[in-house]
Coordinates of C-alpha atoms (C1' of nucleotides) in Angstrom, one line a residue:
Chain A
M1 CA 3.4 21.1 -20.3
E2 CA 0.6 21.4 -22.7
L3 CA -3.0 21.0 -21.7
I4 CA -5.0 18.6 -23.8
G5 CA -8.1 19.6 -25.5
H6 CA -9.5 22.2 -23.1
S7 CA -9.6 24.8 -25.7
V8 CA -12.6 25.8 -27.7
T9 CA -10.6 28.2 -29.9
G10 CA -8.1 25.7 -31.2
S11 CA -5.3 27.4 -29.3
T12 CA -3.2 24.9 -27.5
N13 CA -3.1 26.8 -24.3
I14 CA -6.0 28.6 -22.8
H15 CA -4.4 28.9 -19.4
A16 CA -1.7 31.2 -20.4
D17 CA -3.0 34.1 -18.5
A18 CA -1.5 36.2 -15.8
E19 CA -3.0 34.4 -12.9
Y20 CA -2.1 30.8 -13.9
P21 CA 0.9 31.2 -16.1
V22 CA 1.8 28.3 -18.3
R23 CA 4.5 28.5 -20.9
A24 CA 2.9 29.4 -24.2
H25 CA 4.9 27.1 -26.3
V26 CA 5.9 23.8 -24.8
R27 CA 7.8 21.3 -27.0
K28 CA 6.2 18.0 -26.6
A29 CA 8.5 15.3 -25.4
R30 CA 8.9 12.2 -27.5
V31 CA 10.6 9.8 -25.3
L32 CA 12.3 6.4 -25.6
L33 CA 10.4 4.1 -23.2
T34 CA 12.3 1.5 -21.2
V35 CA 11.5 -0.9 -18.4
E36 CA 13.7 -1.8 -15.5
C37 CA 13.0 -4.8 -13.3
L38 CA 14.1 -5.3 -9.7
A39 CA 13.6 -9.0 -9.5
F40 CA 13.5 -11.0 -6.2
S41 CA 13.6 -14.7 -5.5
F42 CA 14.0 -17.0 -2.5
Q43 CA 16.7 -19.5 -2.8
Y44 CA 18.6 -21.5 -0.2
D45 CA 16.6 -19.9 2.6
A46 CA 17.5 -16.3 1.6
L47 CA 16.0 -13.5 -0.4
K48 CA 18.0 -12.8 -3.6
I49 CA 18.0 -10.0 -6.1
L50 CA 18.8 -10.4 -9.8
L51 CA 21.6 -8.3 -11.3
F52 CA 23.2 -8.3 -14.7
K53 CA 26.7 -7.7 -15.7
G54 CA 27.2 -5.4 -18.6
G55 CA 24.2 -3.1 -18.4
S56 CA 23.9 0.5 -19.4
N57 CA 26.6 1.3 -16.8
G58 CA 29.4 -0.3 -18.6
L59 CA 30.4 -3.8 -19.6
N60 CA 31.9 -4.8 -16.2
K61 CA 29.4 -3.2 -14.0
W62 CA 26.3 -4.8 -12.4
S63 CA 22.9 -3.4 -13.0
F64 CA 19.2 -4.3 -13.1
A65 CA 17.5 -6.0 -16.0
Q66 CA 16.5 -3.4 -18.5
A67 CA 14.8 -3.4 -21.9
V68 CA 13.5 -0.9 -24.5
V69 CA 9.7 -1.1 -24.9
G70 CA 9.0 -2.1 -28.5
E71 CA 6.5 -0.4 -30.8
N72 CA 3.8 -3.0 -30.3
E73 CA 4.4 -3.8 -26.7
S74 CA 3.1 -2.4 -23.4
P75 CA 5.6 -1.8 -20.7
D76 CA 4.1 -4.7 -18.8
D77 CA 4.6 -7.0 -21.8
T78 CA 8.2 -5.9 -22.1
A79 CA 8.9 -6.5 -18.4
R80 CA 7.4 -10.0 -18.5
C81 CA 9.3 -10.8 -21.7
L82 CA 12.5 -9.4 -20.3
M83 CA 12.3 -11.5 -17.2
R84 CA 11.3 -14.7 -19.1
G85 CA 14.1 -14.1 -21.6
S86 CA 16.7 -13.5 -19.0
T87 CA 15.8 -16.2 -16.4
G88 CA 13.9 -18.8 -18.4
I89 CA 10.9 -18.7 -16.2
S90 CA 7.8 -16.6 -16.0
T91 CA 7.3 -13.7 -13.5
A92 CA 5.2 -14.8 -10.6
F93 CA 4.2 -11.3 -9.6
L94 CA 4.8 -8.0 -11.4
E95 CA 4.0 -4.6 -10.2
Q96 CA 4.9 -1.1 -11.4
L97 CA 6.9 0.7 -8.8
H98 CA 7.5 4.1 -10.4
T99 CA 7.9 5.8 -13.7
S100 CA 11.1 7.8 -13.8
D101 CA 11.5 11.5 -14.4
G102 CA 13.2 10.8 -17.7
I103 CA 16.5 12.4 -17.4
I104 CA 18.7 12.7 -20.4
K105 CA 20.8 9.5 -20.6
L106 CA 21.6 8.7 -24.1
P107 CA 22.9 11.7 -26.2
G108 CA 20.0 13.6 -27.7
E109 CA 17.5 11.1 -26.5
R110 CA 15.2 11.3 -23.5
V111 CA 14.6 8.0 -21.8
V112 CA 11.7 7.4 -19.4
S113 CA 11.9 4.2 -17.5
V114 CA 9.1 2.3 -15.9
T115 CA 10.5 0.5 -12.9
Y116 CA 9.0 -2.8 -11.9
I117 CA 9.2 -5.1 -8.9
S118 CA 9.2 -8.6 -10.0
L119 CA 8.9 -11.8 -8.0
M120 CA 10.4 -14.9 -9.6
N121 CA 9.9 -18.4 -8.2
G122 CA 13.4 -19.5 -7.2
F123 CA 12.2 -23.1 -7.1
K124 CA 11.4 -23.1 -10.8
L125 CA 14.7 -21.6 -11.7
D126 CA 17.1 -23.7 -13.6
E127 CA 20.3 -23.7 -11.6
N128 CA 22.4 -22.7 -14.6
A129 CA 19.9 -20.6 -16.5
G130 CA 21.2 -17.2 -17.2
N131 CA 24.8 -17.9 -16.2
N132 CA 25.7 -17.6 -19.8
L133 CA 23.6 -14.5 -20.0
G134 CA 25.6 -12.6 -17.4
N135 CA 23.0 -12.6 -14.7
K136 CA 23.3 -13.6 -11.1
W137 CA 21.1 -13.8 -8.0
F138 CA 22.7 -11.9 -5.1
H139 CA 22.1 -12.2 -1.4
L140 CA 21.1 -8.8 -0.2
D141 CA 24.0 -8.7 2.3
K142 CA 26.5 -9.7 -0.4
L143 CA 25.8 -7.2 -3.1
P144 CA 28.6 -6.3 -5.6
K145 CA 29.7 -2.7 -6.0
L146 CA 26.8 -0.6 -7.3
R147 CA 26.0 3.0 -8.0
N148 CA 24.4 4.8 -5.1
D149 CA 21.2 5.4 -7.0
Q150 CA 21.0 1.6 -7.7
R151 CA 21.5 0.9 -3.9
E152 CA 18.7 3.3 -3.2
M153 CA 16.4 1.7 -5.8
I154 CA 17.1 -1.7 -4.1
N155 CA 16.3 -0.3 -0.7
C156 CA 13.2 1.3 -2.1
A157 CA 12.1 -2.0 -3.7
I158 CA 12.8 -4.0 -0.5
N159 CA 10.8 -1.5 1.6
H160 CA 8.0 -1.7 -0.9
L161 CA 8.1 -5.5 -0.8
R162 CA 8.1 -5.6 3.0
Y163 CA 5.3 -3.1 3.1
K164 CA 3.1 -5.1 0.6
A165 CA 4.0 -8.5 2.1
A166 CA 3.1 -7.3 5.6
L167 CA -0.4 -6.7 4.4
H168 CA -1.0 -9.3 1.6
P169 CA 0.0 -12.9 1.0
L170 CA 2.4 -11.9 -1.7
L171 CA 5.4 -14.0 -0.7
F172 CA 3.8 -17.3 -1.4
E173 CA 4.7 -16.6 -5.1
L174 CA 8.3 -17.2 -4.0
L175 CA 7.6 -20.7 -2.7
P176 CA 7.1 -24.0 -4.5
D177 CA 3.6 -25.5 -5.0
R178 CA 4.0 -27.5 -1.9
F179 CA 5.8 -26.0 1.0
T180 CA 6.3 -26.5 4.8
I181 CA 5.5 -24.0 7.5
P182 CA 9.1 -23.8 8.6
Q183 CA 9.9 -22.9 5.0
V184 CA 7.3 -20.1 5.0
Q185 CA 8.8 -18.8 8.2
N186 CA 12.3 -18.9 6.8
L187 CA 11.0 -16.8 3.9
Y188 CA 9.4 -14.2 6.2
D189 CA 12.4 -14.2 8.5
S190 CA 14.6 -13.6 5.5
V191 CA 12.5 -10.8 4.0
Y192 CA 12.2 -9.0 7.3
N193 CA 15.6 -9.8 8.6
A194 CA 13.9 -11.0 11.8
Q195 CA 13.3 -14.1 14.0
I196 CA 9.5 -14.3 14.3
D197 CA 8.2 -16.5 17.1
K198 CA 7.3 -19.8 15.4
R199 CA 4.3 -20.6 17.6
N200 CA 2.6 -17.3 16.9
F201 CA 3.7 -17.3 13.3
S202 CA 2.2 -20.7 12.6
K203 CA -1.0 -19.7 14.4
R204 CA -1.4 -16.5 12.3
L205 CA -0.5 -18.4 9.1
L206 CA -3.0 -21.2 9.6
S207 CA -5.7 -18.8 10.8
T208 CA -5.7 -17.1 7.4
G209 CA -7.3 -20.2 6.0
L210 CA -5.1 -19.9 3.0
L211 CA -3.2 -23.2 3.6
I212 CA -4.4 -26.7 3.0
K213 CA -2.4 -29.5 4.7
T214 CA -1.4 -32.5 2.6
A215 CA -0.7 -36.0 3.7
D216 CA 3.0 -35.8 2.6
K217 CA 6.0 -34.7 4.5
D218 CA 9.3 -33.2 3.6
R219 CA 11.8 -35.8 4.7
S220 CA 14.9 -33.6 4.7
S221 CA 14.6 -33.1 8.4
K222 CA 14.5 -35.8 11.0
K223 CA 11.0 -35.4 12.1
G224 CA 9.8 -34.2 8.7
A225 CA 7.5 -31.2 8.2
S226 CA 4.1 -31.5 6.6
Y227 CA 3.6 -30.1 3.1
Y228 CA 0.9 -27.5 2.6
Q229 CA -0.7 -26.1 -0.5
L230 CA -2.4 -22.8 -1.1
N231 CA -6.2 -22.7 -1.1
K232 CA -6.6 -21.5 -4.6
D233 CA -10.2 -20.5 -3.8
L234 CA -9.1 -17.9 -1.3
Y235 CA -5.6 -17.1 -2.4
N236 CA -5.0 -13.8 -4.2
P237 CA -1.7 -12.0 -3.8
R238 CA -3.3 -8.8 -5.0
S239 CA -6.4 -8.9 -2.8
L240 CA -7.1 -5.6 -1.1
S241 CA -8.1 -7.5 2.0
L242 CA -5.5 -7.5 4.7
I243 CA -3.8 -10.4 6.3
K244 CA -1.5 -10.2 9.3
L245 CA 1.5 -12.5 9.4
L246 CA 3.8 -10.2 11.2
P247 CA 3.9 -9.1 14.8
N248 CA 4.0 -5.4 15.6
L249 CA 2.8 -4.5 12.2
H250 CA 2.9 -0.8 13.1
T251 CA 6.6 -0.8 14.0
F252 CA 8.5 -2.6 11.3
T253 CA 11.2 -0.6 9.5
G254 CA 13.6 -1.0 6.6
R255 CA 16.9 -2.7 6.5
Chain B
M1 CA 11.6 -5.4 -26.6
E2 CA 15.2 -4.9 -26.8
L3 CA 17.6 -5.7 -24.1
I4 CA 19.9 -2.9 -23.0
G5 CA 23.6 -3.3 -23.0
H6 CA 23.9 -7.0 -22.2
S7 CA 25.9 -7.7 -25.3
V8 CA 29.6 -8.0 -25.6
T9 CA 29.6 -8.3 -29.4
G10 CA 27.6 -5.1 -30.2
S11 CA 24.6 -7.1 -31.3
T12 CA 21.4 -5.8 -29.9
N13 CA 20.0 -9.1 -28.9
I14 CA 22.1 -11.9 -27.4
H15 CA 19.0 -13.7 -26.2
A16 CA 17.7 -14.6 -29.6
D17 CA 18.4 -18.3 -29.2
A18 CA 16.1 -21.2 -29.4
E19 CA 15.5 -21.6 -25.7
Y20 CA 14.6 -18.0 -24.9
P21 CA 13.3 -16.6 -28.1
V22 CA 13.2 -12.8 -28.4
R23 CA 12.3 -11.0 -31.6
A24 CA 15.5 -10.2 -33.3
H25 CA 14.5 -6.8 -34.6
V26 CA 12.3 -4.7 -32.3
R27 CA 11.4 -1.2 -33.4
K28 CA 12.0 1.0 -30.5
A29 CA 9.0 3.0 -29.5
R30 CA 9.2 6.8 -29.3
V31 CA 6.1 7.8 -27.4
L32 CA 4.3 11.0 -26.5
L33 CA 4.2 11.2 -22.8
T34 CA 1.2 12.6 -21.0
V35 CA -0.1 12.9 -17.5
E36 CA -3.6 12.4 -16.3
C37 CA -4.7 13.6 -12.8
L38 CA -7.6 12.2 -10.8
A39 CA -7.9 15.0 -8.3
F40 CA -9.9 14.8 -5.1
S41 CA -11.0 17.4 -2.6
F42 CA -13.2 17.7 0.4
Q43 CA -15.8 20.5 0.1
Y44 CA -19.1 21.0 1.9
D45 CA -18.6 17.8 3.9
A46 CA -18.2 15.6 0.9
L47 CA -15.5 14.1 -1.2
K48 CA -15.3 15.6 -4.7
I49 CA -13.5 14.8 -7.9
L50 CA -12.3 17.3 -10.5
L51 CA -13.5 17.0 -14.1
F52 CA -13.0 19.1 -17.1
K53 CA -15.3 19.9 -19.9
G54 CA -13.8 19.6 -23.3
G55 CA -11.1 17.1 -22.9
S56 CA -9.7 14.6 -25.4
N57 CA -13.1 13.0 -25.5
G58 CA -14.7 15.9 -27.3
L59 CA -15.7 19.5 -26.5
N60 CA -18.9 18.7 -24.6
K61 CA -17.7 15.6 -22.7
W62 CA -16.2 15.6 -19.2
S63 CA -12.9 14.0 -18.5
F64 CA -9.9 14.2 -16.2
A65 CA -7.2 16.8 -16.2
Q66 CA -4.6 15.9 -18.8
A67 CA -1.4 17.4 -20.1
V68 CA 1.5 16.6 -22.4
V69 CA 4.8 16.3 -20.7
G70 CA 7.1 18.9 -22.0
E71 CA 10.6 18.4 -23.1
N72 CA 12.2 19.7 -20.0
E73 CA 9.7 18.5 -17.5
S74 CA 9.3 15.4 -15.4
P75 CA 5.8 13.8 -15.4
D76 CA 5.6 14.8 -11.7
D77 CA 6.4 18.4 -12.7
T78 CA 3.8 18.4 -15.4
A79 CA 1.1 17.0 -13.0
R80 CA 1.8 19.6 -10.4
C81 CA 1.8 22.4 -13.0
L82 CA -1.4 21.1 -14.5
M83 CA -3.2 21.0 -11.2
R84 CA -1.9 24.4 -10.2
G85 CA -2.8 25.9 -13.5
S86 CA -6.3 24.5 -13.6
T87 CA -7.3 25.1 -9.9
G88 CA -5.1 27.9 -8.8
I89 CA -3.7 26.0 -5.8
S90 CA -0.9 23.6 -5.2
T91 CA -1.4 19.9 -5.0
A92 CA -1.3 18.8 -1.4
F93 CA -0.5 15.1 -2.2
L94 CA 0.5 13.6 -5.5
E95 CA 1.2 10.0 -6.3
Q96 CA 1.6 8.0 -9.4
L97 CA -1.1 5.4 -9.8
H98 CA -0.1 3.7 -13.0
T99 CA 1.6 4.1 -16.3
S100 CA -0.7 3.2 -19.1
D101 CA -0.1 0.6 -21.8
G102 CA 0.2 3.2 -24.5
I103 CA -2.5 2.3 -26.9
I104 CA -2.6 4.2 -30.1
K105 CA -4.8 7.2 -29.6
L106 CA -3.8 9.9 -31.9
P107 CA -3.2 8.8 -35.5
G108 CA 0.3 7.6 -36.0
E109 CA 1.3 8.6 -32.5
R110 CA 1.7 6.4 -29.5
V111 CA 0.6 8.0 -26.3
V112 CA 1.7 6.7 -22.9
S113 CA 0.0 8.3 -19.9
V114 CA 1.1 8.5 -16.3
T115 CA -1.9 8.5 -14.1
Y116 CA -1.8 10.4 -10.8
I117 CA -3.9 10.6 -7.8
S118 CA -3.9 14.1 -6.5
L119 CA -5.3 15.5 -3.3
M120 CA -6.2 19.2 -3.4
N121 CA -7.1 21.2 -0.4
G122 CA -10.7 22.2 -0.8
F123 CA -10.4 24.9 1.8
K124 CA -7.7 26.7 -0.2
L125 CA -9.7 26.7 -3.3
D126 CA -11.0 29.9 -4.6
E127 CA -14.8 29.4 -4.9
N128 CA -14.8 30.6 -8.5
A129 CA -11.4 29.5 -9.6
G130 CA -11.5 27.3 -12.6
N131 CA -15.1 28.0 -13.5
N132 CA -13.9 29.9 -16.5
L133 CA -11.5 27.1 -17.3
G134 CA -14.3 24.6 -17.7
N135 CA -13.5 22.5 -14.6
K136 CA -15.9 21.5 -11.9
W137 CA -15.8 19.5 -8.7
F138 CA -18.3 16.7 -8.7
H139 CA -19.8 14.8 -5.8
L140 CA -19.1 11.1 -6.3
D141 CA -22.7 10.3 -6.3
K142 CA -23.5 13.0 -8.8
L143 CA -21.1 12.4 -11.6
P144 CA -22.0 13.4 -15.1
K145 CA -22.1 11.0 -18.0
L146 CA -18.7 9.4 -18.5
R147 CA -17.1 6.7 -20.6
N148 CA -17.0 3.4 -18.9
D149 CA -13.2 3.3 -18.7
Q150 CA -13.3 6.7 -17.0
R151 CA -15.8 5.4 -14.4
E152 CA -13.4 2.5 -13.8
M153 CA -10.5 4.8 -13.3
I154 CA -12.5 6.8 -10.8
N155 CA -13.4 3.6 -8.9
C156 CA -9.8 2.5 -9.0
A157 CA -8.6 5.8 -7.7
I158 CA -11.2 5.8 -4.9
N159 CA -10.3 2.3 -3.9
H160 CA -6.7 3.3 -3.9
L161 CA -7.4 6.4 -1.8
R162 CA -9.4 4.3 0.7
Y163 CA -6.7 1.7 0.9
K164 CA -4.0 4.2 1.5
A165 CA -6.0 6.4 3.8
A166 CA -7.0 3.4 5.9
L167 CA -3.4 2.9 6.7
H168 CA -1.8 6.3 6.6
P169 CA -2.8 9.8 7.7
L170 CA -3.3 11.0 4.1
L171 CA -6.6 12.6 4.4
F172 CA -5.4 15.5 6.6
E173 CA -4.2 17.0 3.4
L174 CA -7.8 17.7 2.5
L175 CA -8.5 19.7 5.7
P176 CA -7.6 23.3 6.6
D177 CA -4.7 24.0 8.9
R178 CA -7.0 24.1 11.9
F179 CA -9.8 21.6 12.0
T180 CA -12.2 20.0 14.5
I181 CA -12.7 16.4 15.3
P182 CA -16.2 16.3 13.9
Q183 CA -14.8 17.7 10.7
V184 CA -12.2 14.9 10.5
Q185 CA -15.0 12.4 11.1
N186 CA -17.2 13.9 8.3
L187 CA -14.2 13.5 6.0
Y188 CA -13.7 9.8 6.9
D189 CA -17.4 9.1 6.8
S190 CA -17.5 10.7 3.3
V191 CA -14.5 8.9 1.9
Y192 CA -15.7 5.5 3.2
N193 CA -19.4 6.1 2.7
A194 CA -19.8 5.1 6.4
Q195 CA -21.0 6.3 9.7
I196 CA -18.1 5.5 12.0
D197 CA -18.9 5.5 15.8
K198 CA -17.8 9.0 16.9
R199 CA -16.6 7.9 20.4
N200 CA -14.3 5.2 19.0
F201 CA -13.2 7.4 16.1
S202 CA -12.2 10.2 18.4
K203 CA -10.3 7.8 20.6
R204 CA -8.4 6.3 17.7
L205 CA -7.7 9.7 16.3
L206 CA -6.4 11.2 19.5
S207 CA -4.4 8.1 20.3
T208 CA -2.2 8.6 17.2
G209 CA -0.6 11.6 18.8
L210 CA -0.8 13.4 15.5
L211 CA -3.2 16.1 16.8
I212 CA -2.5 19.1 19.0
K213 CA -5.5 20.8 20.7
T214 CA -5.6 24.6 20.4
A215 CA -7.4 27.0 22.7
D216 CA -9.8 28.1 20.0
K217 CA -13.2 26.7 19.0
D218 CA -15.2 26.7 15.9
R219 CA -18.2 28.8 16.7
S220 CA -20.4 27.6 13.9
S221 CA -22.2 25.1 16.1
K222 CA -23.9 25.9 19.4
K223 CA -21.4 24.3 21.7
G224 CA -18.4 24.9 19.5
A225 CA -15.9 22.2 18.6
S226 CA -12.2 22.6 19.6
Y227 CA -9.7 23.3 16.8
Y228 CA -6.8 20.9 16.4
Q229 CA -3.6 21.2 14.5
L230 CA -1.3 18.6 13.1
N231 CA 1.8 17.7 15.1
K232 CA 4.3 18.5 12.4
D233 CA 7.0 16.6 14.2
L234 CA 5.1 13.3 13.8
Y235 CA 2.9 13.9 10.8
N236 CA 4.0 12.4 7.5
P237 CA 1.3 11.4 5.0
R238 CA 3.8 9.1 3.2
S239 CA 5.1 7.5 6.3
L240 CA 5.3 3.7 6.0
S241 CA 4.2 3.3 9.6
L242 CA 0.6 2.3 9.9
I243 CA -2.2 4.1 11.7
K244 CA -5.6 2.7 12.3
L245 CA -8.5 5.1 12.1
L246 CA -11.1 2.7 10.7
P247 CA -13.0 -0.2 12.4
N248 CA -12.8 -3.6 10.8
L249 CA -9.8 -2.7 8.7
H250 CA -9.7 -6.1 7.2
T251 CA -13.2 -6.0 5.8
F252 CA -13.6 -2.7 4.1
T253 CA -14.5 -2.8 0.5
G254 CA -15.1 -0.4 -2.4
R255 CA -18.2 1.6 -3.2
Chain C
dT1 C1' 20.1 -42.6 23.0
dC2 C1' 20.6 -38.3 21.6
dA3 C1' 20.6 -34.4 18.8
dA4 C1' 17.8 -31.7 15.7
dA5 C1' 13.8 -29.8 14.1
dA6 C1' 8.5 -30.1 14.1
dG7 C1' 4.6 -29.3 16.4
dT8 C1' 1.5 -27.6 19.9
dG9 C1' -1.3 -24.9 24.3
dT10 C1' -2.0 -21.6 27.9
dT11 C1' -1.8 -17.5 30.4
dT12 C1' -1.6 -12.7 30.3
dT13 C1' -2.0 -8.5 28.3
dG14 C1' -3.7 -5.2 25.4
dT15 C1' -6.8 -3.4 22.2
dA16 C1' -11.3 -3.0 19.6
dT17 C1' -16.0 -2.7 20.2
dA18 C1' -20.5 -1.6 21.6
dC19 C1' -23.0 1.3 23.9
dA20 C1' -25.5 6.0 26.5
dC21 C1' -25.3 9.9 28.9
dC22 C1' -23.9 14.7 30.1
dC23 C1' -22.3 19.4 28.5
dA24 C1' -22.3 24.0 26.5
dT25 C1' -24.5 27.2 24.0
dG26 C1' -27.3 30.0 20.8
dA27 C1' -31.8 30.6 19.4
Chain D
dT1 C1' -35.7 26.2 28.2
dC2 C1' -34.8 23.5 24.7
dA3 C1' -32.8 21.7 20.6
dT4 C1' -28.3 20.9 18.6
dG5 C1' -24.2 19.1 18.2
dG6 C1' -19.7 18.3 21.1
dG7 C1' -17.6 15.6 24.2
dT8 C1' -16.5 11.7 27.3
dG9 C1' -16.3 6.6 30.1
dT10 C1' -17.0 1.8 30.9
dA11 C1' -17.8 -3.1 30.5
dT12 C1' -17.0 -6.9 27.5
dA13 C1' -15.1 -9.6 24.0
dC14 C1' -11.6 -10.6 21.2
dA15 C1' -6.9 -10.9 19.6
dA16 C1' -1.9 -10.6 20.2
dA17 C1' 2.0 -11.7 22.7
dA18 C1' 4.9 -14.1 25.7
dC19 C1' 6.4 -18.2 26.8
dA20 C1' 8.2 -24.0 27.2
dC21 C1' 7.5 -28.5 26.7
dT22 C1' 6.6 -32.8 23.9
dT23 C1' 7.1 -35.5 19.7
dT24 C1' 9.4 -37.7 16.0
dT25 C1' 13.1 -39.8 13.9
dG26 C1' 17.7 -40.2 11.5
dA27 C1' 22.2 -40.7 12.8

DNA sequence: TCAAAAGTGTTTTGTATACACCCATGA
DNA sequence: TCATGGGTGTATACAAAACACTTTTGA
């Protein structure tokens, strides 16, 4: 560690005294900056996570989407570009989860990775997009063999997603522009691995005022469920104001 | 951006096709990694933020604690070391807020900064510690002249602190080992710039089960307020389970 | 006509809020 | 004895939870 600019003498380290010892000569780290995306989507009534074959692990191992941050890019840019490039669609919601400690990975090179959680709209995905790129969407209960630290990262990301989505209307990013209430409930049931009471869920959902009923119905079921749209005037997945869509908010736990 | 390891041919960029264009040659960024700490404490019944004179802004300007991440340090290490070195006490709570875009600051050098929010225990602070190091704790309503982006960062950090503390028992880190209920309330009133009803606040506070009453009293008031301690078995400032200490949780807003 | 899924309402229970008085003590 | 700050209780209103039946329609 080297303190920045707190010196009036030109010395780089005015705190190197007996009481608050700081190493006198710290070699400044120049690091290779990468991003890593844990990408989720909702397809076929289930939450999916995106994995790639042939990552830094080895050619036949699965891992997350990763990219090196270019000289003229921000990490956010890189993450968006990575996701677009590897799925063909834009990221609906992107958030930094954590910046890694920067353990030595490549020989002689320190790599610091910014980990993102990324929500991709499964309904905009081309069915075949990415198949030739070696990526695949996995059901969370049907994951391939992964390193333990990768499993942990997935758990961490899911917990984060559940946490955020319990408080904010984040998950609508995973739905098409028009959706039905049973569809929303399937999404929440899938994310929380739960069976939420449909009467109470629909009451909570409608009471947010975020949904606008349309005249059309989804005709894939016998009775047909009404389509709803988001009220764009109110909807903001990043809003700090809290919504409540889940019962027993204080008791939910991880998978 | 350069994708990592998704190539079976050795080329660095298998996605450089017409459909998903990616620049064919991206210069990998080697960046100087720094940390920046927005540190809060609770002193004299008010929330304070730590600023340093003579930061990267210039010798007579105030700014946040900053340090370069050393070769053998993680950013978290650096942040803790920075805070300990500049205040004499350990950080009670540390959390990454954001990793910056890494705009060019120093000539020819790209600097990426990991911003932290840091809670320091004001009751463990040596009254004079740091005075000779050019740091000072400022009341949030009595800040010195700062750059606009620094003001924004402070607002962002306060909003984040309020958000987290409204949901989790984070603020106890700012109190001494033994504290009184009126003291906790002063803390919350200060953080939220509010006057919370003391009867309801004390009910909520005690109903969490986090507090254990001791036999002793603080004798600085006439009647004397009972000292409480945290129930270490239950207390976890990072716990994902939610507590409610504030009224109208869904409506609170920033300063 | 029946099976499948959508849609809706009420009762009960619990929790948040608003609000005001008594208590203990040092000065 | 009185001013100061600590401590408590209750009635009311609101919100959450539990719970079951009716509707629509394609097969």
